[in-house]
């Protein structure tokens, strides 16, 4: 018997006349975690496609194929706003399906050089089970070696948080971190804008000032400092 997808397993679309923005959530999350950003951007005139994907149930190769098939090619300029693992997904998407990534990319708390937390969890059976094949790909060893950089010339903004509400993980991270990813690990070669803001890893995309900064980045034409 086929079970129909529950609401958080379906893309959430808001139609508008402006450019299209695809939103990609992080590991263990769902479309609901990106709904605040989607609502804000739609209010600013963007068409939004809030995309779910099986972040911990499938390997990245399958995730990319699923996401690409769901997004489809559009006549509109298509920007991306990602949280955490979503930044890794869009890098692979841009490498394999460059025709789908035609606009700017705003990455929130991305583990662009991997995360020490993933390294730590990968040392145990329970941790490996929880991460799944997709999460395991974000180790500090695998990410720099296996995830391609962005070669399309897209403008990329990276925003990292610097609040750490999780004392358990402090011993694993650099002094400046968001509780899951060290600020330095968020940097990506070729990025056009890098900002460190108040906020923790889990909820950074829900902060109104972050949403406004993302909206401004997507709207302004040309390179930005």
mmCIF file of C-alpha atoms in Angstrom:
data_model
loop_
_atom_site.group_PDB
_atom_site.id
_atom_site.type_symbol
_atom_site.label_atom_id
_atom_site.label_comp_id
_atom_site.label_asym_id
_atom_site.label_seq_id
_atom_site.Cartn_x
_atom_site.Cartn_y
_atom_site.Cartn_z
ATOM 1 C CA UNK A 1 0.000 0.000 0.000
ATOM 2 C CA UNK A 2 1.401 3.379 -0.997
ATOM 3 C CA UNK A 3 1.361 5.961 1.787
ATOM 4 C CA UNK A 4 0.758 9.543 0.591
ATOM 5 C CA UNK A 5 3.382 12.101 1.611
ATOM 6 C CA UNK A 6 2.696 14.012 4.795
ATOM 7 C CA UNK A 7 2.698 17.844 4.549
ATOM 8 C CA UNK A 8 6.343 18.242 5.576
ATOM 9 C CA UNK A 9 7.418 15.830 2.817
ATOM 10 C CA UNK A 10 5.901 17.942 0.040
ATOM 11 C CA UNK A 11 7.347 21.086 -1.539
ATOM 12 C CA UNK A 12 5.633 24.273 -0.426
ATOM 13 C CA UNK A 13 5.190 26.712 -3.295
ATOM 14 C CA UNK A 14 4.297 30.398 -3.219
ATOM 15 C CA UNK A 15 3.777 31.888 -6.661
ATOM 16 C CA UNK A 16 4.871 35.459 -7.418
ATOM 17 C CA UNK A 17 6.038 37.568 -10.354
ATOM 18 C CA UNK A 18 9.616 37.945 -9.101
ATOM 19 C CA UNK A 19 12.631 35.656 -9.311
ATOM 20 C CA UNK A 20 12.320 32.147 -7.952
ATOM 21 C CA UNK A 21 13.987 31.151 -4.669
ATOM 22 C CA UNK A 22 14.543 27.506 -3.734
ATOM 23 C CA UNK A 23 14.938 26.874 0.001
ATOM 24 C CA UNK A 24 16.823 23.823 1.292
ATOM 25 C CA UNK A 25 16.694 22.838 4.968
ATOM 26 C CA UNK A 26 19.384 21.141 7.034
ATOM 27 C CA UNK A 27 20.023 17.669 8.444
ATOM 28 C CA UNK A 28 17.101 16.129 10.397
ATOM 29 C CA UNK A 29 14.915 19.114 9.527
ATOM 30 C CA UNK A 30 11.853 19.645 7.322
ATOM 31 C CA UNK A 31 10.345 22.391 5.188
ATOM 32 C CA UNK A 32 8.836 23.945 8.320
ATOM 33 C CA UNK A 33 12.265 25.063 9.495
ATOM 34 C CA UNK A 34 12.554 27.282 6.396
ATOM 35 C CA UNK A 35 8.977 28.551 6.309
ATOM 36 C CA UNK A 36 9.801 31.814 8.074
ATOM 37 C CA UNK A 37 12.380 32.680 5.422
ATOM 38 C CA UNK A 38 10.033 31.570 2.642
ATOM 39 C CA UNK A 39 7.190 33.739 3.928
ATOM 40 C CA UNK A 40 9.473 36.748 4.271
ATOM 41 C CA UNK A 41 10.912 36.391 0.762
ATOM 42 C CA UNK A 42 7.460 35.913 -0.753
ATOM 43 C CA UNK A 43 6.414 39.114 0.958
ATOM 44 C CA UNK A 44 9.345 40.790 -0.790
ATOM 45 C CA UNK A 45 8.040 39.666 -4.182
ATOM 46 C CA UNK A 46 9.930 36.408 -4.743
ATOM 47 C CA UNK A 47 8.376 33.150 -5.866
ATOM 48 C CA UNK A 48 9.432 30.494 -3.354
ATOM 49 C CA UNK A 49 9.872 26.733 -3.546
ATOM 50 C CA UNK A 50 10.508 25.297 -0.091
ATOM 51 C CA UNK A 51 12.010 21.877 -0.837
ATOM 52 C CA UNK A 52 12.002 18.805 1.423
ATOM 53 C CA UNK A 53 14.583 16.074 0.976
ATOM 54 C CA UNK A 54 15.574 12.877 2.789
ATOM 55 C CA UNK A 55 18.555 14.381 4.586
ATOM 56 C CA UNK A 56 19.523 11.357 6.690
ATOM 57 C CA UNK A 57 17.792 8.489 4.874
ATOM 58 C CA UNK A 58 19.591 8.646 1.527
ATOM 59 C CA UNK A 59 23.147 9.186 0.254
ATOM 60 C CA UNK A 60 23.898 12.573 -1.270
ATOM 61 C CA UNK A 61 23.917 11.226 -4.833
ATOM 62 C CA UNK A 62 20.281 10.179 -4.503
ATOM 63 C CA UNK A 63 19.328 13.376 -2.688
ATOM 64 C CA UNK A 64 20.708 15.482 -5.537
ATOM 65 C CA UNK A 65 18.759 13.512 -8.140
ATOM 66 C CA UNK A 66 15.547 13.867 -6.120
ATOM 67 C CA UNK A 67 15.996 17.606 -5.587
ATOM 68 C CA UNK A 68 16.905 18.260 -9.230
ATOM 69 C CA UNK A 69 13.847 16.377 -10.477
ATOM 70 C CA UNK A 70 11.542 18.292 -8.150
ATOM 71 C CA UNK A 71 12.980 21.737 -8.886
ATOM 72 C CA UNK A 72 12.975 21.463 -12.667
ATOM 73 C CA UNK A 73 14.304 24.105 -15.021
ATOM 74 C CA UNK A 74 12.632 27.508 -14.925
ATOM 75 C CA UNK A 75 12.660 30.523 -17.209
ATOM 76 C CA UNK A 76 13.023 32.616 -14.078
ATOM 77 C CA UNK A 77 16.349 33.336 -12.426
ATOM 78 C CA UNK A 78 16.535 30.775 -9.633
ATOM 79 C CA UNK A 79 18.272 31.702 -6.376
ATOM 80 C CA UNK A 80 18.933 29.381 -3.436
ATOM 81 C CA UNK A 81 18.703 29.939 0.306
ATOM 82 C CA UNK A 82 20.098 27.082 2.361
ATOM 83 C CA UNK A 83 20.533 26.110 5.982
ATOM 84 C CA UNK A 84 23.374 23.868 7.164
ATOM 85 C CA UNK A 85 23.414 20.674 5.047
ATOM 86 C CA UNK A 86 21.352 22.472 2.410
ATOM 87 C CA UNK A 87 24.526 24.362 1.506
ATOM 88 C CA UNK A 88 26.262 21.086 0.695
ATOM 89 C CA UNK A 89 23.276 19.987 -1.370
ATOM 90 C CA UNK A 90 23.307 23.149 -3.484
ATOM 91 C CA UNK A 91 27.049 22.815 -4.136
ATOM 92 C CA UNK A 92 26.515 19.334 -5.558
ATOM 93 C CA UNK A 93 23.430 20.496 -7.427
ATOM 94 C CA UNK A 94 25.380 23.326 -9.067
ATOM 95 C CA UNK A 95 28.100 20.878 -10.089
ATOM 96 C CA UNK A 96 25.801 18.268 -11.634
ATOM 97 C CA UNK A 97 22.837 20.372 -12.754
ATOM 98 C CA UNK A 98 24.273 23.858 -13.388
ATOM 99 C CA UNK A 99 21.265 24.801 -15.509
ATOM 100 C CA UNK A 100 19.132 24.768 -12.349
ATOM 101 C CA UNK A 101 21.310 27.143 -10.316
ATOM 102 C CA UNK A 102 21.100 30.396 -12.245
ATOM 103 C CA UNK A 103 20.993 33.007 -9.485
ATOM 104 C CA UNK A 104 22.552 33.896 -6.161
ATOM 105 C CA UNK A 105 23.145 31.553 -3.243
ATOM 106 C CA UNK A 106 22.674 32.530 0.407
ATOM 107 C CA UNK A 107 24.053 29.928 2.813
ATOM 108 C CA UNK A 108 23.102 30.058 6.494
ATOM 109 C CA UNK A 109 25.427 28.166 8.863
ATOM 110 C CA UNK A 110 26.857 25.869 6.167
ATOM 111 C CA UNK A 111 29.503 23.264 7.091
ATOM 112 C CA UNK A 112 31.442 24.069 3.922
ATOM 113 C CA UNK A 113 34.587 22.494 5.347
ATOM 114 C CA UNK A 114 32.741 19.889 7.392
ATOM 115 C CA UNK A 115 31.783 19.870 11.056
ATOM 116 C CA UNK A 116 33.715 18.560 14.027
ATOM 117 C CA UNK A 117 30.401 17.430 15.503
ATOM 118 C CA UNK A 118 29.924 15.085 12.550
ATOM 119 C CA UNK A 119 33.436 13.719 13.130
ATOM 120 C CA UNK A 120 32.596 13.029 16.771
ATOM 121 C CA UNK A 121 29.245 11.389 16.021
ATOM 122 C CA UNK A 122 30.818 9.261 13.291
ATOM 123 C CA UNK A 123 32.960 7.485 15.874
ATOM 124 C CA UNK A 124 29.990 5.574 17.306
ATOM 125 C CA UNK A 125 27.454 3.166 15.842
ATOM 126 C CA UNK A 126 24.551 5.181 17.215
ATOM 127 C CA UNK A 127 26.024 8.379 15.776
ATOM 128 C CA UNK A 128 26.505 6.830 12.341
ATOM 129 C CA UNK A 129 22.950 5.485 12.413
ATOM 130 C CA UNK A 130 21.567 8.907 13.361
ATOM 131 C CA UNK A 131 23.553 10.761 10.701
ATOM 132 C CA UNK A 132 22.730 8.368 7.900
ATOM 133 C CA UNK A 133 24.703 8.354 4.646
ATOM 134 C CA UNK A 134 23.885 11.985 3.893
ATOM 135 C CA UNK A 135 24.985 13.325 7.264
ATOM 136 C CA UNK A 136 28.169 11.251 7.260
ATOM 137 C CA UNK A 137 29.304 13.123 4.141
ATOM 138 C CA UNK A 138 29.723 16.331 6.172
ATOM 139 C CA UNK A 139 32.805 15.272 8.146
ATOM 140 C CA UNK A 140 35.870 17.521 8.111
ATOM 141 C CA UNK A 141 37.643 14.811 6.111
ATOM 142 C CA UNK A 142 35.007 14.039 3.481
ATOM 143 C CA UNK A 143 33.517 17.462 2.774
ATOM 144 C CA UNK A 144 36.699 19.206 1.538
ATOM 145 C CA UNK A 145 37.686 16.137 -0.484
ATOM 146 C CA UNK A 146 34.375 14.997 -1.958
ATOM 147 C CA UNK A 147 32.122 18.060 -2.243
ATOM 148 C CA UNK A 148 32.955 20.269 -5.239
ATOM 149 C CA UNK A 149 33.333 24.002 -4.956
ATOM 150 C CA UNK A 150 31.146 26.412 -6.889
ATOM 151 C CA UNK A 151 32.430 26.955 -10.406
ATOM 152 C CA UNK A 152 29.516 28.797 -11.994
ATOM 153 C CA UNK A 153 30.441 32.293 -10.900
ATOM 154 C CA UNK A 154 27.308 32.628 -8.770
ATOM 155 C CA UNK A 155 27.367 35.300 -6.102
ATOM 156 C CA UNK A 156 27.479 33.517 -2.754
ATOM 157 C CA UNK A 157 26.787 34.954 0.688
ATOM 158 C CA UNK A 158 27.663 32.930 3.781
ATOM 159 C CA UNK A 159 26.222 33.913 7.169
ATOM 160 C CA UNK A 160 27.542 32.138 10.261
ATOM 161 C CA UNK A 161 26.215 32.379 13.801
ATOM 162 C CA UNK A 162 28.358 32.917 16.867
ATOM 163 C CA UNK A 163 26.085 31.817 19.721
ATOM 164 C CA UNK A 164 26.646 28.414 21.305
ATOM 165 C CA UNK A 165 23.756 27.213 23.484
ATOM 166 C CA UNK A 166 24.999 23.591 23.556
ATOM 167 C CA UNK A 167 27.714 23.234 26.244
ATOM 168 C CA UNK A 168 28.173 19.542 25.395
ATOM 169 C CA UNK A 169 29.866 20.355 22.091
ATOM 170 C CA UNK A 170 32.032 23.310 23.101
ATOM 171 C CA UNK A 171 35.141 21.192 23.558
ATOM 172 C CA UNK A 172 34.948 20.045 19.922
ATOM 173 C CA UNK A 173 34.712 23.432 18.218
ATOM 174 C CA UNK A 174 36.849 26.497 17.633
ATOM 175 C CA UNK A 175 36.377 29.446 19.959
ATOM 176 C CA UNK A 176 33.950 31.121 17.536
ATOM 177 C CA UNK A 177 31.088 28.807 16.584
ATOM 178 C CA UNK A 178 27.304 28.423 16.460
ATOM 179 C CA UNK A 179 27.105 25.286 18.575
ATOM 180 C CA UNK A 180 27.429 22.894 15.638
ATOM 181 C CA UNK A 181 29.792 24.459 13.092
ATOM 182 C CA UNK A 182 32.905 26.543 13.712
ATOM 183 C CA UNK A 183 32.766 29.921 11.986
ATOM 184 C CA UNK A 184 35.932 29.172 10.003
ATOM 185 C CA UNK A 185 34.429 25.924 8.708
ATOM 186 C CA UNK A 186 31.683 27.898 6.992
ATOM 187 C CA UNK A 187 34.026 29.675 4.607
ATOM 188 C CA UNK A 188 33.928 28.729 0.931
ATOM 189 C CA UNK A 189 36.481 29.613 -1.699
ATOM 190 C CA UNK A 190 35.076 32.175 -4.109
ATOM 191 C CA UNK A 191 32.298 33.427 -1.824
ATOM 192 C CA UNK A 192 31.462 37.078 -2.413
ATOM 193 C CA UNK A 193 30.183 37.921 1.055
ATOM 194 C CA UNK A 194 30.930 36.464 4.506
ATOM 195 C CA UNK A 195 29.184 37.647 7.647
ATOM 196 C CA UNK A 196 29.175 36.555 11.288
ATOM 197 C CA UNK A 197 25.970 37.369 13.138
ATOM 198 C CA UNK A 198 24.365 36.730 16.497
ATOM 199 C CA UNK A 199 22.470 33.457 16.427
ATOM 200 C CA UNK A 200 22.867 29.737 16.987
ATOM 201 C CA UNK A 201 22.981 26.998 14.381
ATOM 202 C CA UNK A 202 19.499 25.596 14.871
ATOM 203 C CA UNK A 203 17.468 28.803 14.719
ATOM 204 C CA UNK A 204 19.598 31.309 12.771
ATOM 205 C CA UNK A 205 17.211 31.260 9.793
ATOM 206 C CA UNK A 206 14.334 32.373 12.017
ATOM 207 C CA UNK A 207 15.945 35.664 13.027
ATOM 208 C CA UNK A 208 14.217 38.638 11.327
ATOM 209 C CA UNK A 209 17.482 40.502 10.761
ATOM 210 C CA UNK A 210 18.963 37.463 8.995
ATOM 211 C CA UNK A 211 15.908 37.112 6.777
ATOM 212 C CA UNK A 212 16.139 40.793 5.871
ATOM 213 C CA UNK A 213 19.833 40.466 5.033
ATOM 214 C CA UNK A 214 19.129 37.498 2.790
ATOM 215 C CA UNK A 215 16.335 39.367 1.028
ATOM 216 C CA UNK A 216 18.537 42.390 0.416
ATOM 217 C CA UNK A 217 21.328 40.202 -0.953
ATOM 218 C CA UNK A 218 19.000 38.514 -3.424
ATOM 219 C CA UNK A 219 17.421 41.774 -4.576
ATOM 220 C CA UNK A 220 20.524 43.905 -5.135
ATOM 221 C CA UNK A 221 22.127 43.487 -8.559
ATOM 222 C CA UNK A 222 25.875 43.189 -9.001
ATOM 223 C CA UNK A 223 28.724 42.232 -6.648
ATOM 224 C CA UNK A 224 28.446 43.289 -3.012
ATOM 225 C CA UNK A 225 31.072 43.846 -0.350
#
